[in-house]
C-alpha positions as MATLAB code, in Angstrom:
seq = 'MALPLVKSAVACTDFTRTVQPYIPQLNALPQQIYSSATDLQALKELYLNTNPLISAFAFSLALVPIVLVISEINKNYSQVDRIWSLLPTFYNLHYVAYAHAKGLPTQRLDSLAIISLVWSARLTYNYWRKGGYQVGSEDYRWEIVKDYVNSPVIFFVFNIVFISLAQSLLLFSVTTPTYVLLLAAPITKAQTPDIIFTQVLIGCVFLAYTADQQQWDFHIAKSSYQKSAKVPASSRYTAADLDRGFNTKGLWSLSRHPNFLAEQSVWVILYIWSCWTTGTNYHWAGLGAAAYLCLFQSSTWLTELITAGKYSDYKLYQKRVGKFVPSLWGEGMPNANAAGKKQK';
ca = [
     -11.494   23.645   34.804;
     -10.057   21.632   31.872;
     -10.008   24.454   29.353;
      -8.656   28.003   29.773;
     -10.985   30.985   29.758;
      -9.838   32.908   26.733;
     -11.699   35.943   25.388;
      -9.747   36.587   22.144;
      -8.386   34.493   19.371;
      -4.845   35.649   20.075;
      -5.077   34.538   23.653;
      -5.610   31.015   22.472;
      -1.897   30.922   21.518;
      -0.640   32.166   24.899;
       1.379   29.275   26.286;
       1.328   30.693   29.825;
      -2.475   30.723   29.883;
      -3.451   27.699   27.722;
      -0.771   25.175   28.525;
       1.357   25.974   31.557;
      -1.472   25.996   34.158;
      -2.468   22.482   33.239;
       0.947   20.761   33.280;
       0.480   19.711   36.988;
      -2.434   17.571   35.811;
       0.168   15.285   34.302;
       1.484   14.212   37.639;
      -1.868   13.183   39.046;
      -3.133   11.533   35.902;
      -1.706    7.995   36.298;
      -3.107    7.521   39.788;
      -6.448    9.016   38.648;
      -6.617    6.579   35.755;
      -5.787    3.616   37.999;
      -8.384    4.528   40.600;
     -11.083    4.956   37.954;
     -10.124    1.973   35.768;
     -13.262   -0.088   36.615;
     -15.694    2.781   36.515;
     -16.612    4.029   33.057;
     -18.531    7.030   34.318;
     -15.496    8.050   36.414;
     -13.244    7.597   33.412;
     -15.481    9.804   31.317;
     -15.495   12.516   33.953;
     -11.668   12.279   34.227;
     -11.428   12.636   30.442;
     -13.563   15.713   30.465;
     -11.892   17.263   33.498;
      -8.343   16.781   32.088;
      -7.022   19.359   29.624;
      -7.049   17.599   26.211;
      -3.522   18.676   25.377;
      -2.257   17.184   28.623;
      -4.149   13.830   28.097;
      -2.752   13.578   24.564;
       0.778   14.334   25.840;
       0.323   11.685   28.568;
      -0.684    9.118   25.990;
       2.383    9.876   23.887;
       4.551    9.306   26.977;
       2.705    6.093   27.875;
       3.657    4.664   24.424;
       7.391    5.143   25.023;
       8.044    2.159   27.367;
       5.738   -0.038   25.236;
       7.499    0.559   21.940;
      10.893    0.476   23.751;
      10.324   -2.929   25.292;
       8.858   -4.443   22.138;
      11.708   -3.164   19.966;
      14.395   -4.510   22.370;
      12.741   -7.879   22.730;
      12.398   -8.292   18.943;
      15.516   -6.359   18.022;
      13.302   -4.644   15.488;
      13.328   -0.816   15.692;
      10.410   -0.013   13.448;
       7.749   -0.138   16.146;
       7.002    3.608   15.939;
       7.058    3.259   12.109;
       4.101    0.867   12.333;
       1.914    3.450   14.117;
       3.348    6.520   12.391;
       0.381    6.837   10.057;
      -2.127    6.360   12.887;
      -1.065    8.462   15.849;
      -1.470   11.991   14.469;
      -5.055   11.120   13.394;
      -5.624    9.602   16.806;
      -4.639   12.842   18.461;
      -6.675   14.945   16.069;
      -9.725   12.761   16.564;
      -9.233   13.066   20.333;
      -9.352   16.898   20.140;
     -12.466   16.701   17.921;
     -14.194   14.192   20.231;
     -13.364   16.418   23.212;
     -14.813   19.448   21.460;
     -17.993   17.527   20.768;
     -18.241   16.378   24.351;
     -17.790   19.886   25.599;
     -20.481   21.271   23.263;
     -17.975   23.491   21.305;
     -18.559   24.539   17.708;
     -16.891   21.797   15.571;
     -17.331   22.672   11.910;
     -13.645   23.509   11.442;
     -12.528   20.569   13.542;
     -14.808   18.046   11.834;
     -13.288   18.998    8.482;
      -9.834   18.454    9.936;
     -10.917   15.051   11.242;
     -11.997   13.892    7.843;
      -8.677   15.064    6.262;
      -6.777   13.300    8.976;
      -8.562   10.064    8.313;
      -7.816   10.322    4.581;
      -4.171   11.139    5.436;
      -3.956    8.042    7.626;
      -5.612    5.760    4.999;
      -3.186    6.867    2.267;
      -0.062    6.494    4.466;
      -1.155    3.240    6.093;
      -2.118    1.728    2.742;
       1.248    2.609    1.190;
       3.146    1.299    4.265;
       1.146   -1.946    4.096;
       1.618   -2.657    0.420;
       5.382   -2.197    0.865;
       5.306   -4.929    3.480;
       5.741   -2.683    6.537;
       3.290   -4.724    8.710;
       4.816   -8.101    7.831;
       6.505   -9.934   10.725;
      10.135   -8.961   10.878;
       9.825   -6.003    8.580;
      12.096   -3.119    9.540;
      13.236    0.151    7.967;
      16.641   -0.692    6.352;
      18.052    2.536    7.676;
      17.949    1.409   11.366;
      20.349   -1.432   10.576;
      22.762    1.009    8.910;
      22.550    3.402   11.870;
      23.160    0.446   14.205;
      26.196   -0.641   12.239;
      27.505    2.892   12.193;
      27.146    3.322   15.975;
      28.734   -0.071   16.483;
      27.907   -0.118   20.204;
      24.858   -1.927   21.761;
      24.935    0.431   24.721;
      24.961    3.582   22.698;
      22.349    2.272   20.336;
      20.160    1.372   23.332;
      20.422    4.950   24.582;
      19.600    6.114   21.012;
      16.597    3.831   21.100;
      15.378    5.340   24.341;
      16.006    9.034   23.459;
      15.143    9.195   19.787;
      13.467    6.104   18.357;
      11.068    5.595   21.231;
      10.724    8.933   22.993;
      11.476   11.731   20.496;
       9.453   10.181   17.623;
       6.401    9.538   19.910;
       6.542   13.115   21.123;
       6.974   14.387   17.563;
       3.819   12.727   16.370;
       1.992   14.289   19.293;
       3.510   17.737   18.772;
       2.570   18.075   15.004;
      -1.067   17.983   16.041;
      -0.814   20.712   18.731;
      -2.214   23.317   16.326;
      -5.445   21.334   16.500;
      -5.561   22.153   20.221;
      -5.280   25.850   19.344;
      -8.129   25.442   16.797;
     -10.180   23.818   19.544;
      -9.616   26.756   21.918;
     -10.476   29.163   19.132;
     -13.709   27.372   18.124;
     -16.068   29.352   20.407;
     -14.398   32.645   19.424;
     -13.919   32.473   15.641;
     -16.532   31.143   13.231;
     -15.641   29.034   10.181;
     -15.053   31.205    7.165;
     -14.159   30.884    3.505;
     -10.421   30.677    4.194;
     -11.130   27.574    6.255;
     -12.512   25.907    3.217;
      -9.389   26.957    1.325;
      -7.219   25.450    4.003;
      -9.070   22.143    3.943;
      -8.836   22.043    0.107;
      -5.087   22.678    0.211;
      -4.646   19.940    2.746;
      -6.625   17.532    0.634;
      -4.482   18.538   -2.303;
      -1.338   17.687   -0.331;
      -2.707   14.264    0.486;
      -3.593   13.689   -3.120;
      -0.146   14.803   -4.194;
       1.486   12.385   -1.754;
      -0.746    9.566   -3.007;
       0.099   10.307   -6.623;
       3.808   10.327   -5.848;
       3.588    7.134   -3.931;
       1.639    5.469   -6.801;
       4.150    6.608   -9.392;
       6.987    5.247   -7.221;
       5.092    1.982   -6.730;
       4.414    1.574  -10.455;
       8.203    2.165  -11.140;
       9.384   -0.467   -8.655;
       6.781   -2.977   -9.839;
       8.013   -2.504  -13.416;
      11.607   -2.592  -12.308;
      11.074   -5.847  -10.345;
       9.381   -7.435  -13.385;
      12.118   -6.228  -15.711;
      14.870   -7.634  -13.569;
      13.187  -11.047  -13.444;
      12.300  -11.349  -17.076;
      14.687   -8.848  -18.834;
      11.564   -7.538  -20.551;
       9.846   -4.222  -19.896;
       6.160   -4.840  -18.956;
       3.821   -4.053  -21.805;
       1.766   -1.761  -19.652;
       4.762    0.167  -18.242;
       5.356    3.732  -19.084;
       9.089    3.264  -18.510;
      11.783    2.285  -20.982;
      14.493   -0.299  -20.401;
      16.976    2.532  -19.903;
      14.718    4.089  -17.225;
      14.561    0.792  -15.336;
      18.275    0.177  -15.747;
      18.959    3.522  -14.146;
      17.478    2.080  -10.953;
      15.448    5.000   -9.596;
      12.433    6.911  -10.784;
      12.837   10.236  -12.607;
       9.447   10.377  -14.343;
       6.263   12.187  -13.514;
       6.414   14.104  -10.185;
       9.801   12.610   -9.630;
      11.126   14.606  -12.531;
      10.232   17.829  -10.631;
      11.276   16.787   -7.083;
      13.514   14.086   -5.748;
      11.004   13.502   -3.007;
       7.566   14.803   -3.979;
       5.876   12.487   -1.428;
       8.031   13.972    1.350;
       7.257   17.446    0.152;
       3.476   16.758    0.434;
       3.824   15.002    3.778;
       5.716   17.931    5.389;
       3.351   20.446    3.882;
       0.347   18.857    5.587;
       1.649   19.729    9.107;
       3.100   23.172    8.053;
      -0.292   24.080    6.561;
      -2.096   22.893    9.668;
       0.131   25.183   11.760;
      -0.476   28.107    9.369;
      -4.176   27.477    9.570;
      -4.009   27.817   13.371;
      -2.072   31.101   12.917;
      -4.640   32.430   10.521;
      -7.472   31.390   12.795;
      -5.915   33.145   15.851;
      -4.647   36.208   13.970;
      -1.007   35.531   14.854;
       2.183   35.291   12.877;
       3.607   32.539   14.907;
       3.083   30.635   18.191;
       4.386   27.821   20.260;
       2.448   25.049   18.396;
       4.699   25.593   15.440;
       7.532   23.739   17.188;
       6.045   20.355   16.100;
       6.001   21.255   12.410;
       9.536   22.662   12.741;
      10.764   19.460   14.324;
       9.014   17.413   11.578;
      10.934   19.427    8.931;
      14.186   18.814   10.800;
      13.512   15.044   10.961;
      12.790   14.898    7.235;
      16.008   16.798    6.450;
      18.138   14.302    8.381;
      16.298   11.138    7.244;
      16.342   12.246    3.635;
      20.036   13.028    3.815;
      20.649    9.390    4.989;
      18.378    7.972    2.341;
      20.087    9.879   -0.387;
      23.526    8.992    0.908;
      22.597    5.303    0.609;
      20.954    5.736   -2.789;
      23.894    7.666   -4.246;
      26.136    4.812   -3.305;
      23.952    2.315   -5.198;
      23.197    4.233   -8.421;
      25.789    6.110  -10.409;
      23.331    8.595  -11.955;
      21.922    9.684   -8.621;
      24.472   12.421   -7.933;
      23.571   13.892  -11.344;
      19.891   13.667  -10.286;
      20.733   15.595   -7.113;
      22.311   18.360   -9.099;
      19.510   18.734  -11.625;
      16.402   18.126   -9.576;
      15.367   19.852   -6.318;
      15.259   17.768   -3.154;
      11.726   18.759   -2.154;
      10.732   21.932   -3.804;
      11.068   21.972   -7.652;
      13.890   24.134   -8.818;
      13.053   26.991  -11.215;
      16.527   26.629  -12.714;
      16.762   22.834  -12.574;
      17.742   21.190  -15.885;
      15.930   17.952  -15.130;
      17.334   14.581  -15.913;
      18.558   13.667  -19.407;
      17.214   10.547  -21.113;
      18.342    7.380  -19.303;
      21.243    5.478  -20.623;
      23.454    2.641  -19.708;
      25.506    4.808  -17.344;
      22.484    4.740  -14.974;
      22.874    1.024  -14.328;
      23.252   -0.047  -10.768;
      26.861   -0.357   -9.784;
      27.972   -3.878   -9.255;
];
């Protein structure tokens, strides 16, 4: 049996009943896929007879050697970055498709699928317009990490353990609350709070899109200004704002990373949604969201370390504006001036 027999919503969060019994399926799955590779009906039966969490986990593991080999051949370590905006939605759609195939109630899951698709569209679009899918494009931070490590062997191990393995598992783990929602589907009917959760999630995606667009507008204006020494007529920014080098207007006047705030909130709220649905205060599927928060803490620290070294006003910005959550006591940034020019 691919799904556990659970009779209460709380039981849907019991790791020993809903996950642990199916772990052995992982060992047999590669051979089963190989033996059924040429038989579509056999593959369909294998899909339905395999616990959906285990099949999703197996897929995340299968990606590891692929991105590892590609990254080492090309010496480009942004391979996971290129699929970052796609994988969580792939896993969510997998759970939704499995629920449909099993004849489970899917109203709650269908709403989540739509939100996931919108989330992917926004993040993929933003990554594309910044050149992320261009040949040779790589996150500048990987080069800095590589220089800091200063050892090909150690960086190779880092590539295996973190870049290829940990990141792939992370993108799988943030969607594990969807598995809990799948298990709870026959037990708990969709209610008004489900609508509220969907609206909040849509609001987070909209907030992230707005922050991305404001940042994009700033850098387009800044690039034009640097080339022509003239502020674009349609720009909302002054010459002093652009000389400062980083955006402090709009949402960026309230949070140093409003897009990151919204991005993290999506997966935290999904986890909270699964807690509400099952009537629990916490459960094992929250580990993915917790790991996501930890990753953003460390990556944002590195980003700000680099930015503070480029722009003299950035340390003042750090003192006056909250990193993610707006500060109730924050003074905000003063009007831009020549002191904000990029250090030579």
